[in-house]
PDB file of C-alpha atoms in Angstrom:
ATOM      1  CA  UNK A 200      -0.062  -0.113  -0.001  1.00  0.00           C
ATOM      2  CA  UNK A 201       1.250   3.335  -0.867  1.00  0.00           C
ATOM      3  CA  UNK A 202       1.523   6.225   1.626  1.00  0.00           C
ATOM      4  CA  UNK A 203      -1.212   8.627   1.417  1.00  0.00           C
ATOM      5  CA  UNK A 204      -1.078  12.210   1.624  1.00  0.00           C
ATOM      6  CA  UNK A 205      -3.103  15.210   1.399  1.00  0.00           C
ATOM      7  CA  UNK A 206      -2.292  18.591   0.779  1.00  0.00           C
ATOM      8  CA  UNK A 207      -2.507  21.649   2.955  1.00  0.00           C
ATOM      9  CA  UNK A 208      -2.803  25.600   1.718  1.00  0.00           C
ATOM     10  CA  UNK A 209      -2.878  29.036   3.380  1.00  0.00           C
ATOM     11  CA  UNK A 210      -4.137  31.076   0.761  1.00  0.00           C
ATOM     12  CA  UNK A 211      -3.292  35.004   0.395  1.00  0.00           C
ATOM     13  CA  UNK A 212      -1.499  36.084   4.326  1.00  0.00           C
ATOM     14  CA  UNK A 213      -0.824  38.981   4.131  1.00  0.00           C
ATOM     15  CA  UNK A 214       1.726  40.390   6.485  1.00  0.00           C
ATOM     16  CA  UNK A 215       3.792  43.328   7.034  1.00  0.00           C
ATOM     17  CA  UNK A 216       7.608  42.707   7.711  1.00  0.00           C
ATOM     18  CA  UNK A 217      10.830  44.836   7.106  1.00  0.00           C
ATOM     19  CA  UNK A 218      12.305  43.604   3.530  1.00  0.00           C
ATOM     20  CA  UNK A 219      14.386  45.287   1.277  1.00  0.00           C
ATOM     21  CA  UNK A 220      17.285  46.440  -0.301  1.00  0.00           C
ATOM     22  CA  UNK A 221      16.433  50.135  -0.616  1.00  0.00           C
ATOM     23  CA  UNK A 222      16.833  52.648   2.259  1.00  0.00           C
ATOM     24  CA  UNK A 223      13.605  53.258   2.959  1.00  0.00           C
ATOM     25  CA  UNK A 224      12.621  49.393   3.107  1.00  0.00           C
ATOM     26  CA  UNK A 225      15.144  48.996   5.954  1.00  0.00           C
ATOM     27  CA  UNK A 226      13.280  51.468   8.010  1.00  0.00           C
ATOM     28  CA  UNK A 227       9.443  50.865   7.572  1.00  0.00           C
ATOM     29  CA  UNK A 228       8.013  47.779   6.833  1.00  0.00           C
ATOM     30  CA  UNK A 229       6.898  46.615   3.546  1.00  0.00           C
ATOM     31  CA  UNK A 230       3.827  44.704   2.495  1.00  0.00           C
ATOM     32  CA  UNK A 231       3.456  41.139   1.782  1.00  0.00           C
ATOM     33  CA  UNK A 232       1.521  38.270   0.435  1.00  0.00           C
ATOM     34  CA  UNK A 233       1.877  34.391   0.797  1.00  0.00           C
ATOM     35  CA  UNK A 234       0.148  31.557  -0.797  1.00  0.00           C
ATOM     36  CA  UNK A 235       1.500  28.389   0.678  1.00  0.00           C
ATOM     37  CA  UNK A 236       1.028  24.745   0.046  1.00  0.00           C
ATOM     38  CA  UNK A 237       2.118  21.691   1.976  1.00  0.00           C
ATOM     39  CA  UNK A 238       2.235  17.798   0.741  1.00  0.00           C
ATOM     40  CA  UNK A 239       2.256  16.249   4.242  1.00  0.00           C
ATOM     41  CA  UNK A 240       1.325  12.257   5.164  1.00  0.00           C
ATOM     42  CA  UNK A 241      -2.185  11.624   6.052  1.00  0.00           C
ATOM     43  CA  UNK A 242      -2.723  10.413   9.684  1.00  0.00           C
ATOM     44  CA  UNK A 243      -3.558   6.742  10.140  1.00  0.00           C
ATOM     45  CA  UNK A 244      -7.375   7.511  12.289  1.00  0.00           C
ATOM     46  CA  UNK A 245      -8.475   9.720  14.149  1.00  0.00           C
ATOM     47  CA  UNK A 246      -9.928  13.137  14.257  1.00  0.00           C
ATOM     48  CA  UNK A 247      -7.035  14.835  16.336  1.00  0.00           C
ATOM     49  CA  UNK A 248      -5.679  17.876  15.667  1.00  0.00           C
ATOM     50  CA  UNK A 249      -2.582  16.461  17.514  1.00  0.00           C
ATOM     51  CA  UNK A 250      -2.118  14.154  15.050  1.00  0.00           C
ATOM     52  CA  UNK A 251      -2.253  16.225  11.394  1.00  0.00           C
ATOM     53  CA  UNK A 252       0.268  19.416  10.606  1.00  0.00           C
ATOM     54  CA  UNK A 253      -2.171  22.352  12.005  1.00  0.00           C
ATOM     55  CA  UNK A 254      -2.035  25.355   9.175  1.00  0.00           C
ATOM     56  CA  UNK A 255      -3.297  27.466  12.308  1.00  0.00           C
ATOM     57  CA  UNK A 256       0.044  26.567  13.803  1.00  0.00           C
ATOM     58  CA  UNK A 257       1.977  27.035  10.348  1.00  0.00           C
ATOM     59  CA  UNK A 258       0.877  30.214   9.811  1.00  0.00           C
ATOM     60  CA  UNK A 259       1.037  31.776  13.214  1.00  0.00           C
ATOM     61  CA  UNK A 260       5.415  30.268  13.245  1.00  0.00           C
ATOM     62  CA  UNK A 261       5.332  32.084   8.557  1.00  0.00           C
ATOM     63  CA  UNK A 262       4.420  35.326  10.890  1.00  0.00           C
ATOM     64  CA  UNK A 263       6.499  34.772  13.712  1.00  0.00           C
ATOM     65  CA  UNK A 264       9.108  33.917  11.358  1.00  0.00           C
ATOM     66  CA  UNK A 265       8.664  36.806   8.816  1.00  0.00           C
ATOM     67  CA  UNK A 266       8.744  39.722  11.472  1.00  0.00           C
ATOM     68  CA  UNK A 267      12.051  38.396  13.745  1.00  0.00           C
ATOM     69  CA  UNK A 268      14.499  40.215  11.937  1.00  0.00           C
ATOM     70  CA  UNK A 269      15.127  42.254   8.669  1.00  0.00           C
ATOM     71  CA  UNK A 270      16.424  40.258   5.509  1.00  0.00           C
ATOM     72  CA  UNK A 271      16.998  41.974   2.455  1.00  0.00           C
ATOM     73  CA  UNK A 272      15.450  39.478  -0.336  1.00  0.00           C
ATOM     74  CA  UNK A 273      12.669  37.674  -0.196  1.00  0.00           C
ATOM     75  CA  UNK A 274      14.502  34.892  -1.954  1.00  0.00           C
ATOM     76  CA  UNK A 275      16.023  34.569   1.512  1.00  0.00           C
ATOM     77  CA  UNK A 276      12.419  35.293   3.291  1.00  0.00           C
ATOM     78  CA  UNK A 277      11.017  32.050   0.849  1.00  0.00           C
ATOM     79  CA  UNK A 278      13.624  29.802   1.948  1.00  0.00           C
ATOM     80  CA  UNK A 279      13.631  30.157   5.935  1.00  0.00           C
ATOM     81  CA  UNK A 280       9.605  30.029   5.815  1.00  0.00           C
ATOM     82  CA  UNK A 281      10.268  26.808   4.045  1.00  0.00           C
ATOM     83  CA  UNK A 282      12.809  25.149   5.832  1.00  0.00           C
ATOM     84  CA  UNK A 283      10.684  25.707   8.670  1.00  0.00           C
ATOM     85  CA  UNK A 284       7.684  24.297   7.628  1.00  0.00           C
ATOM     86  CA  UNK A 285      10.395  20.874   6.947  1.00  0.00           C
ATOM     87  CA  UNK A 286      11.280  21.109  10.349  1.00  0.00           C
ATOM     88  CA  UNK A 287       8.056  18.967  10.510  1.00  0.00           C
ATOM     89  CA  UNK A 288       9.014  15.585   9.273  1.00  0.00           C
ATOM     90  CA  UNK A 289       5.341  14.852   7.697  1.00  0.00           C
ATOM     91  CA  UNK A 290       5.847  17.922   5.544  1.00  0.00           C
ATOM     92  CA  UNK A 291       7.509  16.127   1.989  1.00  0.00           C
ATOM     93  CA  UNK A 292       7.146  19.331  -0.054  1.00  0.00           C
ATOM     94  CA  UNK A 293       6.842  23.293   0.037  1.00  0.00           C
ATOM     95  CA  UNK A 294       5.840  25.261  -2.821  1.00  0.00           C
ATOM     96  CA  UNK A 295       5.266  29.144  -1.844  1.00  0.00           C
ATOM     97  CA  UNK A 296       4.868  32.113  -3.682  1.00  0.00           C
ATOM     98  CA  UNK A 297       5.831  35.460  -2.006  1.00  0.00           C
ATOM     99  CA  UNK A 298       5.160  38.736  -3.359  1.00  0.00           C
ATOM    100  CA  UNK A 299       5.597  42.596  -2.839  1.00  0.00           C
ATOM    101  CA  UNK A 300       2.005  43.619  -4.597  1.00  0.00           C
ATOM    102  CA  UNK A 301       3.196  47.536  -3.321  1.00  0.00           C
ATOM    103  CA  UNK A 302       6.817  46.948  -4.841  1.00  0.00           C
ATOM    104  CA  UNK A 303       6.335  49.019  -7.916  1.00  0.00           C
ATOM    105  CA  UNK A 304       3.125  51.293  -9.518  1.00  0.00           C
ATOM    106  CA  UNK A 305       3.523  49.619 -12.703  1.00  0.00           C
ATOM    107  CA  UNK A 306       2.551  46.144 -11.814  1.00  0.00           C
ATOM    108  CA  UNK A 307       0.124  44.107  -9.455  1.00  0.00           C
ATOM    109  CA  UNK A 308       3.032  42.532  -7.540  1.00  0.00           C
ATOM    110  CA  UNK A 309       6.481  41.233  -7.701  1.00  0.00           C
ATOM    111  CA  UNK A 310       8.001  38.155  -5.854  1.00  0.00           C
ATOM    112  CA  UNK A 311       9.698  34.388  -5.625  1.00  0.00           C
ATOM    113  CA  UNK A 312       8.256  31.019  -6.055  1.00  0.00           C
ATOM    114  CA  UNK A 313      10.007  27.975  -4.299  1.00  0.00           C
ATOM    115  CA  UNK A 314       9.415  24.850  -4.667  1.00  0.00           C
ATOM    116  CA  UNK A 315      11.469  22.286  -2.157  1.00  0.00           C
ATOM    117  CA  UNK A 316      11.289  18.974  -1.548  1.00  0.00           C
ATOM    118  CA  UNK A 317      12.197  16.296   0.851  1.00  0.00           C
ATOM    119  CA  UNK A 318      15.120  14.013  -0.004  1.00  0.00           C
TER     120      UNK A 318
END
């Protein structure tokens, strides 16, 4: 029998963070948006939160991580978020998009997409 998996996701999480290479970004926070998908093992049986990867715990962890210090690059924050998610051994892959919707007037947003798989 194959291992059963599911995908949990967080869509359009908006939060503020100190991120960017420009001087104004080092002193004023930027609005960020995150979309995140985690492929995880299904629990064997039961209806208990402790048996699953909780999207609430992931959400709180991502927000705390984003606020813990300034980063120059979205790529760095994306990698940090992916590594945080992979700390839970039940997570087999992370696919995330993080963007800055307010960076340039002529675009809807700019950002980065990252996919990380467990070896």
